[in-house]
XYZ file of C-alpha atoms in Angstrom:
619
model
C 63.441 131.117 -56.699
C 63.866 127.775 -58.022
C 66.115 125.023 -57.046
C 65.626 122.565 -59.200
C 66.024 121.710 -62.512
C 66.038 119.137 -65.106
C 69.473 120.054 -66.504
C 72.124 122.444 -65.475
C 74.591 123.301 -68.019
C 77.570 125.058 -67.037
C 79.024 127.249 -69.522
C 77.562 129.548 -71.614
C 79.784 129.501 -74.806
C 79.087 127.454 -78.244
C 78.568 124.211 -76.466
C 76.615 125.510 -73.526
C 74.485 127.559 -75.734
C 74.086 124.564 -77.800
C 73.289 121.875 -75.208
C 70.584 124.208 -73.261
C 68.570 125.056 -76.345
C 68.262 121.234 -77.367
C 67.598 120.715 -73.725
C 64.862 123.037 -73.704
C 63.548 122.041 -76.876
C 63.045 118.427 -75.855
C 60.874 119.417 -73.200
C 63.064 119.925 -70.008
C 63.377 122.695 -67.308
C 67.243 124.129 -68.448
C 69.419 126.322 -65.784
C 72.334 127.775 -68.368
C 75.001 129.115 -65.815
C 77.716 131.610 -67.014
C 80.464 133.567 -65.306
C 80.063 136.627 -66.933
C 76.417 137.339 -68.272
C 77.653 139.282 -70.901
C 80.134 137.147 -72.699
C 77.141 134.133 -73.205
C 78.118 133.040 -76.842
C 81.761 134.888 -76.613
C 83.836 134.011 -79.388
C 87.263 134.385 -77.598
C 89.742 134.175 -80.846
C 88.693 134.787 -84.242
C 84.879 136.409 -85.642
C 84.716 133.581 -88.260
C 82.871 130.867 -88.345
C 83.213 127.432 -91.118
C 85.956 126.354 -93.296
C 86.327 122.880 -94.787
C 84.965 120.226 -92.360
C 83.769 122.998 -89.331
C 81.008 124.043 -91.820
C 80.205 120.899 -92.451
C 79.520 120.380 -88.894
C 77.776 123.549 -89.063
C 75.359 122.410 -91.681
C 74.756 119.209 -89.613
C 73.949 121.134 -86.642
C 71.333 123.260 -88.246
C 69.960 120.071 -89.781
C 69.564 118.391 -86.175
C 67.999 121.723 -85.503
C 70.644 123.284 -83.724
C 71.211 127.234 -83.801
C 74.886 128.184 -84.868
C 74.064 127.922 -88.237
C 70.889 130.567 -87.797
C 73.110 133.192 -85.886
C 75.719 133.255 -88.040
C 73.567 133.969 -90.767
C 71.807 136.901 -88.713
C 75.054 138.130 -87.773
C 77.498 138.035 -90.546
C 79.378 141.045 -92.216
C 80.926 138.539 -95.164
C 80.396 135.009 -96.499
C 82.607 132.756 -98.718
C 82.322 129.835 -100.565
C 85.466 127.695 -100.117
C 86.770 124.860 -102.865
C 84.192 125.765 -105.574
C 86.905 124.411 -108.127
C 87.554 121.413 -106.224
C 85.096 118.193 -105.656
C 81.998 118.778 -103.560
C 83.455 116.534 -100.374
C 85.684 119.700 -99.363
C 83.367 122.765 -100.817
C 82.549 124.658 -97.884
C 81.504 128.052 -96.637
C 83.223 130.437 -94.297
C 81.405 133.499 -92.721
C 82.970 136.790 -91.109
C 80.968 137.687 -88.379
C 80.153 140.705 -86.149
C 81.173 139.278 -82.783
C 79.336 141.604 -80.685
C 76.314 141.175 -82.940
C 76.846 137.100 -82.912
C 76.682 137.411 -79.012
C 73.452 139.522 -78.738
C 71.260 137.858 -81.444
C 72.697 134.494 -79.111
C 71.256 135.924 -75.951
C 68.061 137.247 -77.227
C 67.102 134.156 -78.686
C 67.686 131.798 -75.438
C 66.350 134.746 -73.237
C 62.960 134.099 -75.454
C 63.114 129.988 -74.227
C 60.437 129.582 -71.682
C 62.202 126.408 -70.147
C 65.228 128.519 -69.903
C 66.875 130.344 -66.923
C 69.876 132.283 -67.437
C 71.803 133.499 -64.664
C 75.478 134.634 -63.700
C 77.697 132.561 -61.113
C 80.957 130.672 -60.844
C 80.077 126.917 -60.212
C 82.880 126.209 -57.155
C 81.402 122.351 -56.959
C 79.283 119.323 -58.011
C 78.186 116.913 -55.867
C 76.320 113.224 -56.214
C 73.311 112.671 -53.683
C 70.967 109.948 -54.842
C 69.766 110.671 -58.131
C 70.542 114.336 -58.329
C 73.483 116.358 -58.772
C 74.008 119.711 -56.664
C 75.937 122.746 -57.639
C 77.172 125.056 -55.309
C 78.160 128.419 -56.369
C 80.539 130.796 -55.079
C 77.866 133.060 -54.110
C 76.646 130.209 -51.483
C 73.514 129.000 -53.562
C 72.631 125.691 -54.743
C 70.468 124.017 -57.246
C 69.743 120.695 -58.112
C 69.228 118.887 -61.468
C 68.822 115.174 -62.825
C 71.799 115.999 -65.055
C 74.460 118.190 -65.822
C 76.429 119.025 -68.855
C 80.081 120.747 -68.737
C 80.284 123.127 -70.968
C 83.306 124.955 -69.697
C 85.822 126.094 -72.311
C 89.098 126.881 -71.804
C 88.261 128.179 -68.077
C 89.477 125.191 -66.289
C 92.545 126.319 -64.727
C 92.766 128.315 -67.199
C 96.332 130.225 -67.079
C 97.141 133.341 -69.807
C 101.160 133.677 -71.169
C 102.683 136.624 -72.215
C 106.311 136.216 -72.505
C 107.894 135.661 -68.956
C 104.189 136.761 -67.564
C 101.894 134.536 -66.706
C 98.900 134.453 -64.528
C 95.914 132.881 -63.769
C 93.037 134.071 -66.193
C 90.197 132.405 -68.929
C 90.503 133.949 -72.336
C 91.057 138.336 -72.612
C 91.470 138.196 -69.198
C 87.947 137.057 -68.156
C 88.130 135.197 -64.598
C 89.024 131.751 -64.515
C 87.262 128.532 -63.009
C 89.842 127.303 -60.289
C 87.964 126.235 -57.868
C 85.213 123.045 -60.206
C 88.340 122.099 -61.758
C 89.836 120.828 -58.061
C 86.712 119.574 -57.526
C 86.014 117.591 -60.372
C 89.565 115.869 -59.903
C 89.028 115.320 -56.290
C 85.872 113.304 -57.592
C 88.090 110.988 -59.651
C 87.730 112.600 -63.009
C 90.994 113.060 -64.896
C 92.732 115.859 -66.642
C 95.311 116.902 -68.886
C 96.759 120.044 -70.186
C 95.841 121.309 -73.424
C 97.045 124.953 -75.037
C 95.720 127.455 -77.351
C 96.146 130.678 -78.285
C 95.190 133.905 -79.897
C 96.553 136.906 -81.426
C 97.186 140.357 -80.896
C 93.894 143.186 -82.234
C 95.049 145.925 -83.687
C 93.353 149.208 -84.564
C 91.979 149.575 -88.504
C 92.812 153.464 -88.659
C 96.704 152.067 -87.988
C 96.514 149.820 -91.001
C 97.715 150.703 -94.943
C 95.335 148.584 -96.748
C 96.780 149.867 -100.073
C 99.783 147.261 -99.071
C 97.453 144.935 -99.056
C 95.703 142.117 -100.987
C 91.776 142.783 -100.451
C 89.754 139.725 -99.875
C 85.769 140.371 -100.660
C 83.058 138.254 -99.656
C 80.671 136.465 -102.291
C 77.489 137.363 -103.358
C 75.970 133.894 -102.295
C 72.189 132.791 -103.006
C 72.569 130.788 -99.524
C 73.963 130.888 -96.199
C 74.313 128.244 -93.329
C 70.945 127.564 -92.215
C 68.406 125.286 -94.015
C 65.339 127.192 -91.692
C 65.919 131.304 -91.840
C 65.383 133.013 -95.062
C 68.740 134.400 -96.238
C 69.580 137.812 -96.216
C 72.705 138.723 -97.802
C 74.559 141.632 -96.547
C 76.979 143.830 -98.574
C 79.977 142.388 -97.717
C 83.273 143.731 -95.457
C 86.388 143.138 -96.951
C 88.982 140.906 -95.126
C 93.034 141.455 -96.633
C 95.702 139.425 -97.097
C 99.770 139.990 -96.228
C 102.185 138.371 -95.317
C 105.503 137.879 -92.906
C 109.112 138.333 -94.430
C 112.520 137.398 -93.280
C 112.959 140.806 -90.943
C 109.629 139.386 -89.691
C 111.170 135.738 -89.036
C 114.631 137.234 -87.945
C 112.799 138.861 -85.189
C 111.169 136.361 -83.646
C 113.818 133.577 -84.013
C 115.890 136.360 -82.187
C 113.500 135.871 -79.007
C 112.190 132.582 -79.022
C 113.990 132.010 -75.673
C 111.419 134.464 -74.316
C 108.732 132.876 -75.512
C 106.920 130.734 -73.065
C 106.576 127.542 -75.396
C 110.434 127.588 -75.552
C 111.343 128.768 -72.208
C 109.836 125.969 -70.692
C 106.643 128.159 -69.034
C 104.050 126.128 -71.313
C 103.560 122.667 -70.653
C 100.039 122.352 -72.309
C 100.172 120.913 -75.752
C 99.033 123.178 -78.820
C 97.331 122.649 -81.677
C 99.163 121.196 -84.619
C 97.003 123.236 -87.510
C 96.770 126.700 -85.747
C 100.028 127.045 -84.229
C 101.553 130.586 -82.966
C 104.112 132.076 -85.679
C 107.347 131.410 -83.440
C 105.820 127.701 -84.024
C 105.780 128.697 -87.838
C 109.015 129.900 -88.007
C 110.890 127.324 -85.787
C 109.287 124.602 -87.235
C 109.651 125.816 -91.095
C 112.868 127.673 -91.698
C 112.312 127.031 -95.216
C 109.389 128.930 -95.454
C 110.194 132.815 -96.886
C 106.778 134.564 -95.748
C 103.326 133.149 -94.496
C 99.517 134.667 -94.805
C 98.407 136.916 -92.297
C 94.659 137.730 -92.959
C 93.241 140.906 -91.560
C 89.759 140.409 -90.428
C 87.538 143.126 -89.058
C 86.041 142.152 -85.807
C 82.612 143.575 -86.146
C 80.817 146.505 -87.824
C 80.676 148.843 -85.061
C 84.120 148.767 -83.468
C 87.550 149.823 -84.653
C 89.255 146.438 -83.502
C 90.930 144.109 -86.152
C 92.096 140.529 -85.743
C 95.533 139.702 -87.046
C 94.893 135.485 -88.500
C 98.423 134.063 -88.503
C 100.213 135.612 -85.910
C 98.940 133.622 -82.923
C 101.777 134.515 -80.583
C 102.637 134.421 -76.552
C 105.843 136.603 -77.280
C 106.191 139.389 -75.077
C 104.047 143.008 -76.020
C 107.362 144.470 -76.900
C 108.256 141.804 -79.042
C 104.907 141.902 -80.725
C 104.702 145.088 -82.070
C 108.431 144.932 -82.986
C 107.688 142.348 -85.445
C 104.545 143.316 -86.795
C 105.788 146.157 -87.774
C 107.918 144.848 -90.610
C 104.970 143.034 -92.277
C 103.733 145.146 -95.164
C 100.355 147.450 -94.091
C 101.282 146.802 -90.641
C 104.363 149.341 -90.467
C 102.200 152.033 -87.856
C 100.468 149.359 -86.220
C 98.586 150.439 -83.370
C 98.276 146.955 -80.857
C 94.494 147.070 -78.949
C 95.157 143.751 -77.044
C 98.395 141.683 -77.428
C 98.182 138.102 -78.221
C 98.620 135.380 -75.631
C 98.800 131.662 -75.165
C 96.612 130.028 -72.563
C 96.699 126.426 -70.891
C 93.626 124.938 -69.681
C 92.238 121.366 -68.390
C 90.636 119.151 -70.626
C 89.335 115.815 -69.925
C 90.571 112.648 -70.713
C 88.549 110.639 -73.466
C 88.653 107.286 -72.284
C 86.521 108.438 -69.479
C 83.918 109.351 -72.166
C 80.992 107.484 -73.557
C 79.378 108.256 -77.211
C 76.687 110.010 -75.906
C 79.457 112.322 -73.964
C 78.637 111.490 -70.616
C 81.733 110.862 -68.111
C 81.202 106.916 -67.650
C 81.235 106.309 -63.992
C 79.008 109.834 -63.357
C 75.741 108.908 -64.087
C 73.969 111.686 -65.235
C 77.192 114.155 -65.991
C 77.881 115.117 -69.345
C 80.712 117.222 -70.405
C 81.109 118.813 -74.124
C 83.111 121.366 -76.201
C 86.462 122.258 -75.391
C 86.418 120.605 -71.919
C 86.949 117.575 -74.468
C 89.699 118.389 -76.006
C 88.835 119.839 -79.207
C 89.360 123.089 -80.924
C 87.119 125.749 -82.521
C 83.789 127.073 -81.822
C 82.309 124.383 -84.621
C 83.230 121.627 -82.513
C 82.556 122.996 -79.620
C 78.812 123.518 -80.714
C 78.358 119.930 -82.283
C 79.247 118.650 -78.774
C 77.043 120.773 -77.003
C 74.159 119.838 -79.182
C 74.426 116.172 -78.846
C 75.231 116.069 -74.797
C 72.115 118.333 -74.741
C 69.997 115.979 -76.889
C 71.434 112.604 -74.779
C 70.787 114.632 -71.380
C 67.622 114.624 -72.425
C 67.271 111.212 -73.210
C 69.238 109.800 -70.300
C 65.861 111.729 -68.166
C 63.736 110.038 -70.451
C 64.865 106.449 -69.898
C 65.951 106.408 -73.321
C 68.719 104.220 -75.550
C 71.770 107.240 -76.442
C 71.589 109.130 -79.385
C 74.578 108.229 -81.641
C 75.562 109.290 -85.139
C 77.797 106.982 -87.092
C 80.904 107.513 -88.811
C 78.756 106.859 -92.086
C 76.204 109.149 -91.023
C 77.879 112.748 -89.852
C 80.950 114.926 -89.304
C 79.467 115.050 -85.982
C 80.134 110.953 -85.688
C 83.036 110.870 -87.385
C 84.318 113.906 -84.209
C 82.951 111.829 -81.307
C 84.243 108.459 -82.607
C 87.374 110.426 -82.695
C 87.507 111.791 -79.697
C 87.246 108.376 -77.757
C 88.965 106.000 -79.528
C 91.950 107.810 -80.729
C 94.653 109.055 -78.388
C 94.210 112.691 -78.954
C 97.967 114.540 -78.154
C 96.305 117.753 -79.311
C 93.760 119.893 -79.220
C 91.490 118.025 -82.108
C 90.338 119.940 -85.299
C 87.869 118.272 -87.529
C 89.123 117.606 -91.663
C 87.644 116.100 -94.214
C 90.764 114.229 -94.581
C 89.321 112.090 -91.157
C 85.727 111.717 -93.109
C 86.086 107.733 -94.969
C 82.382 109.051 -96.596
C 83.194 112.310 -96.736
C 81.546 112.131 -100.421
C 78.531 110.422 -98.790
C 78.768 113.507 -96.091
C 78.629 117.264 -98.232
C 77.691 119.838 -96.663
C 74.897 120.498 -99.057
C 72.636 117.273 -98.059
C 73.272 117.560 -94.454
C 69.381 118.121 -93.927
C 68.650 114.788 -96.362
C 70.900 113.288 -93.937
C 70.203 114.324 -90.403
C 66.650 116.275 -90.315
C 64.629 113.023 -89.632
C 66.221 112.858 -86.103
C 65.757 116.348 -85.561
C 62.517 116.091 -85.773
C 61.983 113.211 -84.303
C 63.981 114.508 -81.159
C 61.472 117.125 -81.113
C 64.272 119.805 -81.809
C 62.582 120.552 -85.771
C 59.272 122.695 -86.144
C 56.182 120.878 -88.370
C 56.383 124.151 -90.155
C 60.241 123.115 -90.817
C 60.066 119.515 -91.239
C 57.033 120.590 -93.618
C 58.984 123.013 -95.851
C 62.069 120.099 -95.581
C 59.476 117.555 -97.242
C 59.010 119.394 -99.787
C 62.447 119.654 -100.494
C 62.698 116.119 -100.936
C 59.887 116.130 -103.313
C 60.591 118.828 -105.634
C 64.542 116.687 -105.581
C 63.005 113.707 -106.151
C 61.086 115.014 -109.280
C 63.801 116.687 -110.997
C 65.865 112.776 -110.450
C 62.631 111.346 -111.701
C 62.979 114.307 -114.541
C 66.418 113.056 -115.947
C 65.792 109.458 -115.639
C 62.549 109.416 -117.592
C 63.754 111.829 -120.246
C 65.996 111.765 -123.103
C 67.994 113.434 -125.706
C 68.562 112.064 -129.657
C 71.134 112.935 -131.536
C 68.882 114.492 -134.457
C 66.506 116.478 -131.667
C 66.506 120.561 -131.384
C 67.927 120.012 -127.306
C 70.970 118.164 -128.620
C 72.245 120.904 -131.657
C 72.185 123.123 -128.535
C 74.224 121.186 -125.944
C 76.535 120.239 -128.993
C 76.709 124.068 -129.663
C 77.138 125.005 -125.913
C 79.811 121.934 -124.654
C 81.138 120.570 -127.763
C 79.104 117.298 -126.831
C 78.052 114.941 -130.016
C 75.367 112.523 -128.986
C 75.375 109.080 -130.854
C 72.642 107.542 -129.546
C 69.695 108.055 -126.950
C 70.538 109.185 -124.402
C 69.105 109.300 -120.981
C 69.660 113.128 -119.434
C 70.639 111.231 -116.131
C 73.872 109.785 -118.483
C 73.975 113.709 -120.490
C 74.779 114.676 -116.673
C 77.418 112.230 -115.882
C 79.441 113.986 -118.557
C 82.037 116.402 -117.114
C 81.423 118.802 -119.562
C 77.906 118.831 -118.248
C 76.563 120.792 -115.737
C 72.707 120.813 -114.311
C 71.878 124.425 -114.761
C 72.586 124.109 -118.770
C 70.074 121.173 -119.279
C 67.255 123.233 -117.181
C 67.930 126.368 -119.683
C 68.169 124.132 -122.470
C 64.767 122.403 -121.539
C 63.182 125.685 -120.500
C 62.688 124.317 -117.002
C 63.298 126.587 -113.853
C 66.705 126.179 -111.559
C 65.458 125.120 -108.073
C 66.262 127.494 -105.229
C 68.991 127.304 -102.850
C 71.445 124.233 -103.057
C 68.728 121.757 -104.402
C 70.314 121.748 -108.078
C 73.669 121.147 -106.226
C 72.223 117.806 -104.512
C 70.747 116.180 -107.408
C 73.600 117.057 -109.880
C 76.243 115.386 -107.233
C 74.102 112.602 -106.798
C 73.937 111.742 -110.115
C 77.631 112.352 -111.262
C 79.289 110.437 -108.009
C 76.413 107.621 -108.033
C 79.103 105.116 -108.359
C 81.111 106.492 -106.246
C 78.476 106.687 -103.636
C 77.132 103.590 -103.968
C 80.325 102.370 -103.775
C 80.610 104.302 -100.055
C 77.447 102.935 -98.877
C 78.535 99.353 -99.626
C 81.303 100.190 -97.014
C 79.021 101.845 -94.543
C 77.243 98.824 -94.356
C 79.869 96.841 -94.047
C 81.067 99.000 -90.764
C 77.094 98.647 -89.210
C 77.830 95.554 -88.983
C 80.703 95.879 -86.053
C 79.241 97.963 -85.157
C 75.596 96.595 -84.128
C 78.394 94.335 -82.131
C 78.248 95.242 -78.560
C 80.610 94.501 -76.452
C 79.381 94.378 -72.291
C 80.443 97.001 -70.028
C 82.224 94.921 -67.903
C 84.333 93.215 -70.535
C 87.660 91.553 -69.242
C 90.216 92.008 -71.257
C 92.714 90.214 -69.243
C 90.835 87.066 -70.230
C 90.630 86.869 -73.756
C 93.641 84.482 -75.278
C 95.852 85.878 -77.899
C 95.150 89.442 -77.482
C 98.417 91.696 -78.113
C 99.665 93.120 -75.065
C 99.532 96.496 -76.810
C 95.643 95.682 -77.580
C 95.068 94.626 -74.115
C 96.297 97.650 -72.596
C 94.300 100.128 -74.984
C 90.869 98.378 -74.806
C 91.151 98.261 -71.020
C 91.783 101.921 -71.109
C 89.430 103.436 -73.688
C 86.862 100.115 -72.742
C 85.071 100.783 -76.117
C 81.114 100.048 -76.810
C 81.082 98.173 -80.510
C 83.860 95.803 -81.944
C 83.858 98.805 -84.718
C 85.211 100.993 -82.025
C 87.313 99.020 -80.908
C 88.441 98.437 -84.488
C 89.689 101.810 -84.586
C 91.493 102.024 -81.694
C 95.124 102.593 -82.095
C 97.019 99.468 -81.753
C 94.363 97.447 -82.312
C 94.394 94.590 -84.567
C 91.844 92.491 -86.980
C 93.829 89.629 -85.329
C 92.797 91.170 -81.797
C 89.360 91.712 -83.230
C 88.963 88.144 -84.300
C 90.039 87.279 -80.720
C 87.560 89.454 -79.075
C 84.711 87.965 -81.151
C 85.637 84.528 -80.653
C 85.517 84.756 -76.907
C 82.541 86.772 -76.824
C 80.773 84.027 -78.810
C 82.354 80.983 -76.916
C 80.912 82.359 -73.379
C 77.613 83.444 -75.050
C 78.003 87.134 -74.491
C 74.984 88.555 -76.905
């Protein structure tokens, strides 16, 4: 049996699942560790995957050549466009998917990866000898590897609350990992206590859909990934209901017996997914909120309740759910729970997402403090990736602010004192224009095939992409309408539109009235497949506004092509705030753009920096 390997990830959830197939991909002998070799790609809370921002990270991953994007494709049961009335920064797509389904079509496909080895075991330590990291497992074998990433979810110490019940437990009472977690902090790494939580199933022959608002899928001509042909499925319903005041009465009745109250929980939750005691504490002005029914796969009876995330006790549980409308004979499969978990601090992290005095050790996903399997995979994709390169000798691969979701997360994530478990918006995007989720692959699939993680037969179709976009630009530059010509009468006829003068069809576009797929039919010229007519008719009517965008992005490369040295002393620099001092010392950031962005830091502190950085010749 072998003992050694290249990389060890441990965890087999989005991240894991994640960092070992970029791992692989790159070249490099990959031992994916799990506790339970049937809940590899578990999805522990809800069977959706996207919404605003998390499908844009989505997008990006399947650009880099990551595989969320794939197996949600293969393995959803609806799919939504989100926004479609608002501007393209926030449109965004949201799949249903058949959990069990999403799991196997996750296995099979790393099972298939030569440089792969899958295997079951609890990893009870990590230890440093010379170059190498060894893992010891509870079973009393050990392997080796040059790296290792930490992919381990909420299973850190992870404890499950139930009203006045708690116990130690990972998520639906899988077992938890105690033992790494002592370990780990024994070794110097620190932790602090995060919270999520989940709520109860329920059984669909218990439910009165007529009481309820039905919520259909879309009949989309795309799906998440740039690389699998789609295949649209007919889609399962989701419904929408909603809490009352017998609902609310209830629960403010019992808060003292829930465990956030009481005093049991001292984790911190997350501010937009918060249990519905939070909901009704926190907004007693509030009559009703959603609750969104959502079928948990096609083969299996089991429901999932969005909106009542609670840790109340059973009893309490089906008390109040039984007052919301459709949910009067509710049948309860598995009650909902909180559970507290470690996470690790972020000013121990580095951009690539290796722990910055462990050579070698990468952690990603949850571990880090952030929410949601979208995250969680974007993590594991780029620890897998700089792994990979950290074997190789090479400089870390890091995505800018300008350049990704993915860089606007990890920026995030280590310069920002995160109180919460961390959700990606668009609202945190300053580019978000530059960054839709419908030109992820213009932006990001040059590194992923560079990093040796995109086919020639995808990089291939991907080029010619960017040709047959670049000719229809080239199209509506070069062409034009006159006011007296047979294409004008029609738009006139169709929009209302009455040219003046010669016009260019790139300027026809800019016109809100105007939309791309009414100038193809007018011109007799074929709509391009996919999302292709989306690209070039957003970057033609936000040109200004993009241009204006990358003006600022260049204006932040600058700061940050400003290095500062690891061993920076921050206790020497004149006229630094205390505040400043304190933070930079802590989070001890790579660029003076990080730095910028560091809470409590100053342009006056900035100036400061740079001006003693240049006086003793530091590069």
């Amino acid at each position: 049996m072998r003992k050694y390997f290249d990389v060890a990830v441990i965890g087999a959830g989005h991240a894991g699942c994640e960092a070992a197939n970029a791992v692989a991909k790159m070249g490099f002998k990959t031992l994916l560790l799990t506790l339970n070799y049937n809940n590899i790609a578990f999805m522990p809370c809800n069977p959706s995957i996207g919404g605003p921002g998390k499908s844009h990270l989505i997008r990006e991953i399947d650009a880099l050549g990551g595989i969320i994007g794939r197996n949600t494709d293969l393995a959803h049961i609806q799919m939504r466009a989100l926004n479609t009335k608002k501007g393209p920064a926030v449109r965004a797509l949201r799949a249903q998917t058949d959990k069990h389904l999403y799991q196997e079509t996750m296995r099979k496909y790393l099972e298939k990866q030569p440089l792969i080895m899958m295997r079951q075991g609890e990893v009870t330590a990590l230890q440093r000898t010379k170059d190498l990291w060894r893992l010891f497992l509870n079973t009393g074998v050990s392997y080796e590897a040059a790296a290792v990433i930490i992919a381990t979810g909420t299973f850190l110490r992870g404890k499950v609350h139930i009203g006045s019940l708690s116990y130690t437990s990972g998520p639906q009472g899988q077992h938890p990992s105690l033992a790494l977690a002592e370990n780990l902090e024994a070794q110097g790494i620190k932790f602090k206590r995060f919270k999520t939580g989940s709520p109860a199933r329920v059984r669909k022959r218990s439910i009165d859909f007529s009481k309820m608002i039905e919520q259909p899928g879309d009949r989309l001509a795309h799906g998440f990934s740039h690389w699998l042909p789609w295949q649209p499925r007919a889609p399962v319903s989701c419904w929408l209901t909603y809490t009352n005041e017998r609902t609310h009465q209830i629960i403010r009745d019992n808060l003292h017996l829930a465990p956030l109250y009481s005093g049991a929980i001292t984790g911190i939750g997350t501010r937009y997914c918060p249990s519905i005691e939070g909901k009704v504490a926190d907004f007693p002005q509030r009559e009703r909120h959603q609750v969104f029914i959502e079928p948990e796969g096609l083969n299996t009876d089991e429901m999932y309740v969005a909106g009542l995330s609670t840790s109340l006790p059973e009893a309490i549980q089906d008390e109040f759910m039984r007052t919301v409308p459709g949910l009067e004979n509710v049948e309860i499969v598995r009650p909902g729970y909180a559970i507290e978990y470690d996470v690790v601090s972020p000013e121990q992290l580095l951009r690539s997402l290796q722990l910055r005095d462990c050579p070698g050790l990468f952690s990603a996903g949850q571990i880090n403090g952030t929410s949601g399997y979208e995250e969680a995979a974007a993590q594991g994709l780029i620890a897998g990736i700089n792994a990979g390169r950290y074997l190789s000798g090479e400089e870390a691969f890091v995505l800018g602010r300008n350049e990704a979701y993915i860089g606007v997360m990890i920026d995030d994530l280590i310069t920002k004192e995160n109180y919460e478990p961390y959700r990606i918006m668009t609202s945190r995007a300053e580019y978000r224009l530059s960054l839709r989720q419908e030109n992820a692959d213009l932006r990001l699939t040059d590194y992923g095939y560079k990093l040796k993680l995109i086919t020639e037969q995808e990089y291939e179709a991907f080029l010619q992409k960017k040709a047959r976009i670049q000719e229809k630009l080239a199209f509506l530059q070069e062409n034009y309408l006159t006011p007296d010509s047979r294409e004008a009468q029609l738009l006139q006829e169709e929009t209302g539109v009455n040219l003046q003068q010669k016009t260019s069809l790139q300027q026809v576009l800019k016109m809100p009235e105007i939309k791309l797929p009414l100038l193809w039919r007018i011109f007799n010229k074929e709509a391009s497949p996919g999302e292709e007519d989306e690209v070039v008719e957003n970057m033609i009517k936000y040109q200004g506004y993009l241009e204006r965008e990358e003006k600022m992005a260049q204006r932040l490369l600058k700061t940050e092509a400003k290095k500062i040295p690891a061993t920076f002393d921050y206790t020497a620099v004149p006229n630094l705030s205390a505040e400043a001092r304190e933070k930079l010392s802590k989070f001890r950031p790579e660029t003076l753009g990080q730095a910028g962005r560091i809470s409590g830091v100053s342009p006056a502190d900035l100036t400061a920096i740079l001006i003693w950085m240049t006086r003793n010749n530091q590069p």
